[in-house]
Short mmCIF file of C-alpha atoms in Angstrom, two decimals:
data_model
loop_
_atom_site.label_atom_id
_atom_site.label_comp_id
_atom_site.label_asym_id
_atom_site.label_seq_id
_atom_site.Cartn_x
_atom_site.Cartn_y
_atom_site.Cartn_z
CA UNK A 320 -7.64 0.80 -31.98
CA UNK A 321 -7.52 4.28 -33.48
CA UNK A 322 -11.04 5.04 -32.24
CA UNK A 323 -10.11 3.85 -28.75
CA UNK A 324 -7.06 6.10 -28.75
CA UNK A 325 -9.16 9.08 -29.83
CA UNK A 326 -11.65 8.42 -27.04
CA UNK A 327 -8.87 8.13 -24.46
CA UNK A 328 -7.58 11.56 -25.48
CA UNK A 329 -10.78 13.06 -24.06
CA UNK A 330 -9.95 11.69 -20.60
CA UNK A 331 -7.41 13.16 -18.22
CA UNK A 332 -4.46 11.06 -17.09
CA UNK A 333 -6.01 10.73 -13.64
CA UNK A 334 -9.31 9.47 -15.07
CA UNK A 335 -7.45 6.84 -17.11
CA UNK A 336 -5.62 5.67 -13.96
CA UNK A 337 -8.91 5.36 -12.05
CA UNK A 338 -10.54 3.48 -14.91
CA UNK A 339 -7.52 1.20 -15.33
CA UNK A 340 -7.60 0.01 -11.72
CA UNK A 341 -11.40 -0.39 -11.83
CA UNK A 342 -11.26 -2.52 -15.00
CA UNK A 343 -8.58 -4.83 -13.59
CA UNK A 344 -10.58 -5.21 -10.35
CA UNK A 345 -13.74 -6.15 -12.29
CA UNK A 346 -11.90 -8.66 -14.48
CA UNK A 347 -10.33 -10.23 -11.40
CA UNK A 348 -13.69 -10.38 -9.60
CA UNK A 349 -15.31 -12.28 -12.48
CA UNK A 350 -12.41 -14.75 -12.66
CA UNK A 351 -12.50 -15.37 -8.91
CA UNK A 352 -16.26 -15.84 -9.07
CA UNK A 353 -15.88 -18.91 -11.31
CA UNK A 354 -16.08 -22.44 -9.83
CA UNK A 355 -12.55 -23.18 -11.08
CA UNK A 356 -11.20 -20.55 -8.69
CA UNK A 357 -12.40 -22.28 -5.50
CA UNK A 358 -11.21 -25.56 -4.02
CA UNK A 359 -14.82 -26.77 -3.65
CA UNK A 360 -15.51 -25.84 -7.31
CA UNK A 361 -18.52 -23.71 -6.37
CA UNK A 362 -19.59 -20.29 -7.55
CA UNK A 363 -18.19 -17.72 -5.14
CA UNK A 364 -20.66 -14.97 -4.11
CA UNK A 365 -19.83 -11.95 -6.24
CA UNK A 366 -19.40 -9.60 -3.27
CA UNK A 367 -16.73 -11.97 -1.90
CA UNK A 368 -14.88 -12.22 -5.20
CA UNK A 369 -15.13 -8.44 -5.66
CA UNK A 370 -13.75 -7.87 -2.16
CA UNK A 371 -10.85 -10.27 -2.78
CA UNK A 372 -10.06 -8.81 -6.21
CA UNK A 373 -10.11 -5.25 -4.84
CA UNK A 374 -7.89 -6.27 -1.94
CA UNK A 375 -5.40 -7.91 -4.33
CA UNK A 376 -5.27 -5.12 -6.95
CA UNK A 377 -5.13 -2.46 -4.24
CA UNK A 378 -2.41 -4.56 -2.52
CA UNK A 379 -4.29 -4.51 0.76
CA UNK A 380 -4.55 -8.06 2.08
CA UNK A 381 -7.92 -7.92 3.83
CA UNK A 382 -9.78 -11.16 3.07
CA UNK A 383 -13.19 -12.72 3.59
CA UNK A 384 -11.96 -16.25 2.75
CA UNK A 385 -8.66 -17.78 3.79
CA UNK A 386 -6.43 -17.67 0.71
CA UNK A 387 -4.88 -21.12 1.21
CA UNK A 388 -7.96 -23.11 2.18
CA UNK A 389 -10.65 -21.53 -0.01
CA UNK A 390 -9.05 -20.65 -3.34
CA UNK A 391 -7.80 -23.29 -5.79
CA UNK A 392 -4.43 -23.17 -7.54
CA UNK A 393 -6.08 -21.23 -10.38
CA UNK A 394 -7.63 -18.81 -7.90
CA UNK A 395 -4.31 -18.26 -6.12
CA UNK A 396 -2.56 -17.63 -9.45
CA UNK A 397 -5.24 -15.05 -10.33
CA UNK A 398 -4.73 -13.38 -6.94
CA UNK A 399 -0.94 -13.37 -7.43
CA UNK A 400 -1.28 -11.77 -10.87
CA UNK A 401 -3.64 -9.14 -9.48
CA UNK A 402 -1.16 -8.38 -6.69
CA UNK A 403 1.68 -7.94 -9.18
CA UNK A 404 -0.41 -5.69 -11.41
CA UNK A 405 -1.58 -3.65 -8.44
CA UNK A 406 1.91 -3.37 -6.96
CA UNK A 407 3.58 -2.19 -10.16
CA UNK A 408 0.55 -0.21 -11.22
CA UNK A 409 -1.82 -0.71 -14.14
CA UNK A 410 -0.11 2.00 -16.20
CA UNK A 411 3.37 0.55 -15.58
CA UNK A 412 2.21 -2.86 -16.80
CA UNK A 413 0.58 -1.33 -19.90
CA UNK A 414 3.67 0.73 -20.77
CA UNK A 415 5.91 -2.29 -20.21
CA UNK A 416 3.83 -4.42 -22.59
CA UNK A 417 3.98 -1.61 -25.17
CA UNK A 418 7.79 -1.44 -24.84
CA UNK A 419 8.10 -5.23 -25.18
CA UNK A 420 5.96 -5.20 -28.32
CA UNK A 421 8.22 -2.57 -29.86
CA UNK A 422 5.53 0.09 -30.04
CA UNK A 423 6.40 3.76 -29.79
CA UNK A 424 5.60 5.30 -26.41
CA UNK A 425 3.71 8.50 -27.09
CA UNK A 426 3.36 11.65 -25.03
CA UNK A 427 0.07 10.52 -23.51
CA UNK A 428 1.58 7.23 -22.27
CA UNK A 429 4.56 9.09 -20.83
CA UNK A 430 2.27 11.55 -19.06
CA UNK A 431 0.22 8.66 -17.66
CA UNK A 432 3.36 6.97 -16.38
CA UNK A 433 4.56 10.18 -14.76
CA UNK A 434 1.28 10.62 -12.90
CA UNK A 435 1.12 6.94 -11.97
CA UNK A 436 4.48 6.80 -10.18
CA UNK A 437 4.61 10.45 -9.06
CA UNK A 438 7.71 11.12 -11.18
CA UNK A 439 9.02 14.72 -11.01
CA UNK A 440 9.26 15.08 -14.81
CA UNK A 441 8.30 13.32 -18.01
CA UNK A 442 11.92 13.08 -19.18
CA UNK A 443 13.50 9.64 -18.97
CA UNK A 444 10.18 8.02 -18.04
CA UNK A 445 10.68 5.02 -20.38
CA UNK A 446 14.10 4.35 -18.90
CA UNK A 447 12.61 4.62 -15.41
CA UNK A 448 9.85 2.15 -16.35
CA UNK A 449 12.44 -0.41 -17.44
CA UNK A 450 14.33 0.14 -14.18
CA UNK A 451 11.13 -0.39 -12.15
CA UNK A 452 10.22 -3.68 -13.86
CA UNK A 453 13.76 -5.10 -13.78
CA UNK A 454 14.26 -4.11 -10.15
CA UNK A 455 10.91 -5.54 -9.11
CA UNK A 456 11.48 -8.92 -10.74
CA UNK A 457 15.05 -9.13 -9.44
CA UNK A 458 14.13 -8.26 -5.85
CA UNK A 459 11.17 -10.65 -5.84
CA UNK A 460 13.40 -13.43 -7.22
CA UNK A 461 16.01 -12.79 -4.50
CA UNK A 462 13.32 -12.80 -1.83
CA UNK A 463 11.91 -16.10 -3.12
CA UNK A 464 15.39 -17.64 -3.18
CA UNK A 465 15.98 -16.58 0.44
CA UNK A 466 12.74 -18.13 1.69
CA UNK A 467 12.75 -21.26 -0.49
CA UNK A 468 14.92 -23.45 1.82
CA UNK A 469 12.54 -22.92 4.75
CA UNK A 470 9.36 -23.50 2.76
CA UNK A 471 10.85 -26.50 0.89
CA UNK A 472 11.73 -28.03 4.26
CA UNK A 473 8.16 -27.52 5.50
CA UNK A 474 6.08 -28.16 2.37
CA UNK A 475 8.21 -30.06 -0.15
CA UNK A 476 10.09 -28.89 -3.25
CA UNK A 477 7.40 -27.75 -5.71
CA UNK A 478 4.99 -26.46 -3.10
CA UNK A 479 7.79 -24.81 -1.14
CA UNK A 480 9.06 -22.92 -4.21
CA UNK A 481 5.51 -21.83 -5.02
CA UNK A 482 5.01 -20.59 -1.47
CA UNK A 483 8.31 -18.69 -1.59
CA UNK A 484 7.39 -16.96 -4.86
CA UNK A 485 3.87 -16.11 -3.65
CA UNK A 486 5.06 -14.60 -0.36
CA UNK A 487 7.94 -12.74 -1.99
CA UNK A 488 5.65 -11.03 -4.51
CA UNK A 489 3.05 -10.35 -1.82
CA UNK A 490 5.65 -8.85 0.54
CA UNK A 491 7.40 -6.65 -2.03
CA UNK A 492 4.06 -5.37 -3.32
CA UNK A 493 3.03 -4.71 0.30
CA UNK A 494 -0.05 -6.88 -0.27
CA UNK A 495 -0.11 -9.09 2.82
CA UNK A 496 -1.76 -12.13 1.22
CA UNK A 497 -0.38 -15.38 2.62
CA UNK A 498 -0.81 -19.14 2.28
CA UNK A 499 -0.30 -20.09 5.91
CA UNK A 500 -3.96 -20.99 6.34
CA UNK A 501 -2.92 -24.61 5.69
CA UNK A 502 -1.69 -24.59 9.28
CA UNK A 503 -4.39 -22.42 10.82
CA UNK A 504 -6.92 -20.29 8.89
CA UNK A 505 -6.28 -16.53 8.96
CA UNK A 506 -3.05 -17.09 10.92
CA UNK A 507 -0.74 -15.11 8.59
CA UNK A 508 2.93 -15.67 9.58
CA UNK A 509 2.36 -16.31 13.29
CA UNK A 510 3.80 -19.83 12.94
CA UNK A 511 7.07 -18.27 11.73
CA UNK A 512 7.34 -15.58 14.42
CA UNK A 513 10.64 -17.07 15.65
CA UNK A 514 12.05 -17.85 12.20
CA UNK A 515 14.63 -15.13 11.51
CA UNK A 516 15.04 -16.06 7.82
CA UNK A 517 11.35 -15.64 6.99
CA UNK A 518 10.82 -12.60 9.23
CA UNK A 519 13.91 -10.68 8.10
CA UNK A 520 13.33 -11.47 4.41
CA UNK A 521 9.67 -10.42 4.56
CA UNK A 522 10.57 -7.22 6.45
CA UNK A 523 13.30 -6.37 3.94
CA UNK A 524 10.90 -6.85 1.02
CA UNK A 525 8.26 -4.70 2.72
CA UNK A 526 10.72 -1.86 3.35
CA UNK A 527 12.24 -2.00 -0.13
CA UNK A 528 8.80 -1.97 -1.77
CA UNK A 529 7.56 0.77 0.54
CA UNK A 530 10.46 3.15 -0.11
CA UNK A 531 9.40 3.71 -3.70
CA UNK A 532 10.98 3.27 -7.09
CA UNK A 533 12.12 6.88 -7.37
CA UNK A 534 13.94 6.54 -4.05
CA UNK A 535 15.83 3.46 -5.21
CA UNK A 536 16.63 5.12 -8.54
CA UNK A 537 18.15 8.04 -6.62
CA UNK A 538 20.11 5.67 -4.35
CA UNK A 539 21.43 3.72 -7.34
CA UNK A 540 22.49 6.98 -9.01
CA UNK A 541 24.09 8.64 -5.96
CA UNK A 542 25.12 5.63 -3.90
CA UNK A 543 25.20 6.11 -0.12
CA UNK A 544 26.15 9.79 -0.37
CA UNK A 545 23.27 11.25 1.61
CA UNK A 546 24.08 14.88 0.77
CA UNK A 547 23.81 14.24 -2.97
CA UNK A 548 20.35 12.71 -2.75
CA UNK A 549 17.19 14.57 -3.67
CA UNK A 550 15.18 16.17 -0.90
CA UNK A 551 12.37 13.66 -1.34
CA UNK A 552 14.75 10.73 -0.90
CA UNK A 553 16.19 12.25 2.27
CA UNK A 554 12.76 12.87 3.75
CA UNK A 555 11.57 9.36 2.89
CA UNK A 556 14.63 7.62 4.35
CA UNK A 557 14.73 9.61 7.59
CA UNK A 558 10.97 9.50 8.19
CA UNK A 559 10.81 5.78 7.42
CA UNK A 560 13.62 5.08 9.87
CA UNK A 561 11.85 7.06 12.61
CA UNK A 562 8.52 5.35 11.94
CA UNK A 563 10.19 1.96 12.37
CA UNK A 564 12.44 2.63 15.37
CA UNK A 565 10.00 4.58 17.59
CA UNK A 566 7.17 1.98 17.42
CA UNK A 567 9.78 -0.78 17.80
CA UNK A 568 10.81 0.61 21.18
CA UNK A 569 7.19 0.67 22.35
CA UNK A 570 6.41 -2.86 21.16
CA UNK A 571 9.66 -4.24 22.61
CA UNK A 572 9.33 -2.69 26.07
CA UNK A 573 5.52 -2.67 26.48
CA UNK A 574 3.68 -5.16 24.25
CA UNK A 575 6.16 -8.05 24.08
CA UNK A 576 7.83 -8.44 27.46
CA UNK A 577 7.76 -12.25 27.55
CA UNK A 578 10.15 -14.66 25.87
CA UNK A 579 13.78 -14.42 24.84
CA UNK A 580 15.42 -11.18 23.70
CA UNK A 581 15.74 -12.49 20.15
CA UNK A 582 12.08 -13.44 19.81
CA UNK A 583 10.99 -10.13 21.34
CA UNK A 584 13.18 -8.19 18.89
CA UNK A 585 11.72 -10.09 15.92
CA UNK A 586 8.14 -9.61 17.13
CA UNK A 587 8.56 -5.91 17.93
CA UNK A 588 10.44 -5.11 14.71
CA UNK A 589 8.02 -7.03 12.50
CA UNK A 590 4.98 -5.30 14.04
CA UNK A 591 6.73 -1.95 13.46
CA UNK A 592 7.46 -2.66 9.79
CA UNK A 593 4.27 -4.39 8.66
CA UNK A 594 1.84 -1.47 9.28
CA UNK A 595 3.68 0.33 6.46
CA UNK A 596 0.84 -1.17 4.35
CA UNK A 597 2.20 -4.73 4.20
CA UNK A 598 -0.49 -6.67 6.07
CA UNK A 599 1.53 -9.64 7.32
CA UNK A 600 1.63 -10.27 11.04
CA UNK A 601 3.55 -12.57 13.37
CA UNK A 602 1.43 -11.66 16.42
CA UNK A 603 -2.29 -11.82 17.13
CA UNK A 604 -3.67 -8.28 16.87
CA UNK A 605 -6.88 -9.27 18.65
CA UNK A 606 -4.77 -9.70 21.81
CA UNK A 607 -2.92 -6.39 21.49
CA UNK A 608 -3.66 -3.52 23.89
CA UNK A 609 -5.68 -0.51 22.75
CA UNK A 610 -2.53 1.63 22.86
CA UNK A 611 -0.74 -0.82 20.58
CA UNK A 612 -3.73 -0.88 18.22
CA UNK A 613 -3.83 2.92 18.11
CA UNK A 614 -0.11 3.18 17.32
CA UNK A 615 -0.56 0.59 14.57
CA UNK A 616 -3.60 2.49 13.27
CA UNK A 617 -1.58 5.72 12.99
CA UNK A 618 1.23 3.88 11.16
CA UNK A 619 -1.29 2.33 8.75
CA UNK A 620 -2.81 5.71 7.91
CA UNK A 621 0.65 7.18 7.21
CA UNK A 622 1.72 4.31 4.96
CA UNK A 623 4.79 4.27 2.72
CA UNK A 624 6.48 6.52 0.19
CA UNK A 625 5.02 8.16 -2.95
CA UNK A 626 5.50 6.14 -6.12
CA UNK A 627 5.90 2.90 -4.16
CA UNK A 628 3.89 -0.30 -3.78
CA UNK A 629 2.58 1.06 -0.46
CA UNK A 630 -0.56 3.04 0.25
CA UNK A 631 -1.60 5.48 2.96
CA UNK A 632 -1.20 9.25 3.19
CA UNK A 633 2.54 8.71 2.57
CA UNK A 634 5.51 9.45 4.79
CA UNK A 635 6.27 12.70 2.97
CA UNK A 636 2.80 14.01 3.84
CA UNK A 637 3.33 13.25 7.52
CA UNK A 638 6.83 14.76 7.49
CA UNK A 639 5.72 17.99 5.77
CA UNK A 640 2.82 18.49 8.18
CA UNK A 641 4.97 17.77 11.22
CA UNK A 642 7.63 20.26 10.12
CA UNK A 643 4.95 22.81 9.22
CA UNK A 644 3.34 22.56 12.67
CA UNK A 645 6.72 22.84 14.39
CA UNK A 646 7.59 25.89 12.28
CA UNK A 647 4.20 27.55 12.84
CA UNK A 648 4.52 27.19 16.61
CA UNK A 649 7.94 28.84 16.41
CA UNK A 650 6.62 31.62 14.14
CA UNK A 651 8.94 30.69 11.27
CA UNK A 652 8.21 32.43 7.96
CA UNK A 653 9.19 29.47 5.80
CA UNK A 654 8.87 25.69 6.11
CA UNK A 655 12.29 24.12 5.57
CA UNK A 656 13.63 20.58 5.45
CA UNK A 657 17.31 19.70 5.06
CA UNK A 658 18.15 23.34 4.25
CA UNK A 659 15.55 23.49 1.48
CA UNK A 660 12.31 25.45 1.46
CA UNK A 661 8.97 23.69 0.98
CA UNK A 662 6.55 25.28 -1.49
CA UNK A 663 3.22 26.42 -0.08
CA UNK A 664 1.29 24.30 -2.59
CA UNK A 665 2.96 21.17 -1.18
CA UNK A 666 1.79 22.10 2.32
CA UNK A 667 -1.75 22.68 1.01
CA UNK A 668 -1.75 19.27 -0.72
CA UNK A 669 -0.43 17.57 2.41
CA UNK A 670 -3.11 19.21 4.57
CA UNK A 671 -5.83 18.25 2.07
CA UNK A 672 -4.60 14.65 1.97
CA UNK A 673 -4.44 14.34 5.73
CA UNK A 674 -7.84 15.96 6.23
CA UNK A 675 -9.47 13.72 3.62
CA UNK A 676 -8.01 10.52 5.04
CA UNK A 677 -8.92 11.43 8.62
CA UNK A 678 -12.47 12.43 7.65
CA UNK A 679 -13.12 9.20 5.74
CA UNK A 680 -11.43 7.18 8.47
CA UNK A 681 -13.60 8.62 11.24
CA UNK A 682 -16.88 8.48 9.29
CA UNK A 683 -16.25 4.91 8.14
CA UNK A 684 -15.29 3.78 11.64
CA UNK A 685 -18.45 5.24 13.16
CA UNK A 686 -20.67 3.68 10.48
CA UNK A 687 -19.10 0.24 10.97
CA UNK A 688 -19.35 0.49 14.74
CA UNK A 689 -22.99 1.56 14.64
CA UNK A 690 -24.19 -0.97 12.05
CA UNK A 691 -22.13 -3.96 13.20
CA UNK A 692 -22.37 -3.30 16.94
CA UNK A 693 -18.59 -3.67 17.31
CA UNK A 694 -16.26 -1.62 19.50
CA UNK A 695 -15.05 1.59 17.86
CA UNK A 696 -11.35 0.68 18.31
CA UNK A 697 -11.66 -2.46 16.20
CA UNK A 698 -13.64 -0.59 13.56
CA UNK A 699 -11.03 2.19 13.45
CA UNK A 700 -8.32 -0.43 13.03
CA UNK A 701 -10.17 -2.10 10.16
CA UNK A 702 -10.95 1.17 8.35
CA UNK A 703 -7.36 2.38 8.70
CA UNK A 704 -6.19 -0.97 7.33
CA UNK A 705 -8.42 -0.58 4.26
CA UNK A 706 -7.67 3.12 3.66
CA UNK A 707 -3.93 2.55 4.06
CA UNK A 708 -4.15 -0.61 1.89
CA UNK A 709 -2.50 -2.54 4.72
CA UNK A 710 -4.49 -5.70 5.36
CA UNK A 711 -3.95 -6.09 9.09
CA UNK A 712 -7.06 -7.10 10.98
CA UNK A 713 -8.32 -7.93 14.45
CA UNK A 714 -10.32 -10.73 12.85
CA UNK A 715 -13.65 -9.01 12.23
CA UNK A 716 -13.50 -8.62 8.41
CA UNK A 717 -14.97 -12.06 7.50
CA UNK A 718 -17.88 -11.50 9.92
CA UNK A 719 -18.96 -8.11 8.54
CA UNK A 720 -22.15 -7.64 6.52
CA UNK A 721 -22.36 -6.71 2.84
CA UNK A 722 -22.67 -2.95 3.37
CA UNK A 723 -19.59 -2.92 5.59
CA UNK A 724 -17.68 -4.88 2.98
CA UNK A 725 -18.70 -2.33 0.35
CA UNK A 726 -17.35 0.47 2.55
CA UNK A 727 -14.03 -1.35 2.93
CA UNK A 728 -13.93 -2.00 -0.84
CA UNK A 729 -14.38 1.72 -1.50
CA UNK A 730 -11.71 2.55 1.07
CA UNK A 731 -9.21 0.10 -0.47
CA UNK A 732 -9.79 1.53 -3.94
CA UNK A 733 -9.52 5.10 -2.65
CA UNK A 734 -6.35 4.27 -0.72
CA UNK A 735 -4.64 2.69 -3.73
CA UNK A 736 -5.38 5.33 -6.36
CA UNK A 737 -4.82 8.17 -3.88
CA UNK A 738 -6.87 11.13 -2.73
CA UNK A 739 -5.21 13.60 -5.12
CA UNK A 740 -5.71 11.32 -8.13
CA UNK A 741 -9.37 10.93 -7.18
CA UNK A 742 -9.78 14.68 -6.74
CA UNK A 743 -8.00 15.64 -9.96
CA UNK A 744 -9.98 13.03 -11.91
CA UNK A 745 -13.26 14.65 -10.91
CA UNK A 746 -12.12 18.13 -11.95
CA UNK A 747 -12.83 18.42 -15.68
CA UNK A 748 -12.11 22.12 -16.01
CA UNK A 749 -9.61 24.44 -14.47
CA UNK A 750 -11.24 26.75 -11.92
CA UNK A 751 -11.69 30.29 -13.12
CA UNK A 752 -9.44 32.83 -11.52
CA UNK A 753 -11.30 35.20 -9.28
CA UNK A 754 -10.29 38.44 -7.70
CA UNK A 755 -8.84 38.35 -4.21
CA UNK A 756 -11.43 38.95 -1.55
CA UNK A 757 -10.73 41.23 1.42
CA UNK A 758 -9.23 39.40 4.40
CA UNK A 759 -10.46 39.44 7.96
CA UNK A 760 -8.73 38.20 11.09
CA UNK A 761 -10.09 34.88 12.40
CA UNK A 762 -9.09 33.74 15.87
CA UNK A 763 -8.05 30.11 16.22
CA UNK A 764 -6.81 28.12 19.19
#
């Protein structure tokens, strides 16, 4: 144990995070590969088990086999455990186990936890970890209790409770895995599109999980007093609200114009919430217009909040860039949000994140379209779903070839650990400071 600790000290916190997720994915892939994990008791091709394990740990929801009809009870339990580990984070689980065993949490573990959940400081990190675990379990339990009556009515007592727990964990962790394949394979929650209890509960869990643990800690501390909240909390709440309401109006008035007002509201609202990296759907995306698919693609790339169970570029990245662009066009000297200035380094990070995601998104989409001979819009949708760790699909994922699956696996892993974590993990030394070079005017636009 001492030798392992000494070896870990040679790795940066970001490298440990990358390795932690990779190890859990590999363990999950080997377990899902076993005959006991499938209903037919056959060996699952390793690429399929690796894809499923990556999707679960990276809380994505893209699948190559229907979860309910292919995987056995053991396999579904493995997937559920991987979702919970991926949602909370490998480091959070490790620190929690250390706390439960009574071990002392050292500086390295605290630093890892800070990097893992994007905490502003290392102070109070153990207390925050306890808050995260307690809140997660409590919210998932409440969600399961809300959905249990509906699932018990449809599937019986034991199976109904199991379904409620599975979907509650999957929704809060923004994973998107479901067990509704027993009705129709790959159907997600389309059979419950008119059920307000299921839809509202799932949406609430998605939003709560996507807001982030630091946001909820701030809300618990300051209550509903908006002015007292930290800048990050304000930005997350306002941006999240806008990213739900604006797409809702489009879906309500354009995509879903048939049916009763109530069913249209549920459909439009659910399709506005779920791209925030959740992956559930109550409508068939293969029948959605290209405009609707593009709006959903943009929402998937943006994702949720930092330090949450959601993936994507994050709402704060989108908000900072939007405010920066607006300020630049107006020739403002400083980028401000809620009467607070934004540091230049934050703007640089946001631009780097956005540029990286868009570059990977476009390259991956073109490769998939060229190799699979599929329309670029569907490929863009699938790549955005993987990069944003969403899990929504137009139905093409199970039909893709091995190389395309490997691209989506890489995208899911990249989307979960984050571009900055990946970049910092590859930098072993601090760049040497160089003298400032002379500047020259470059015309743009």
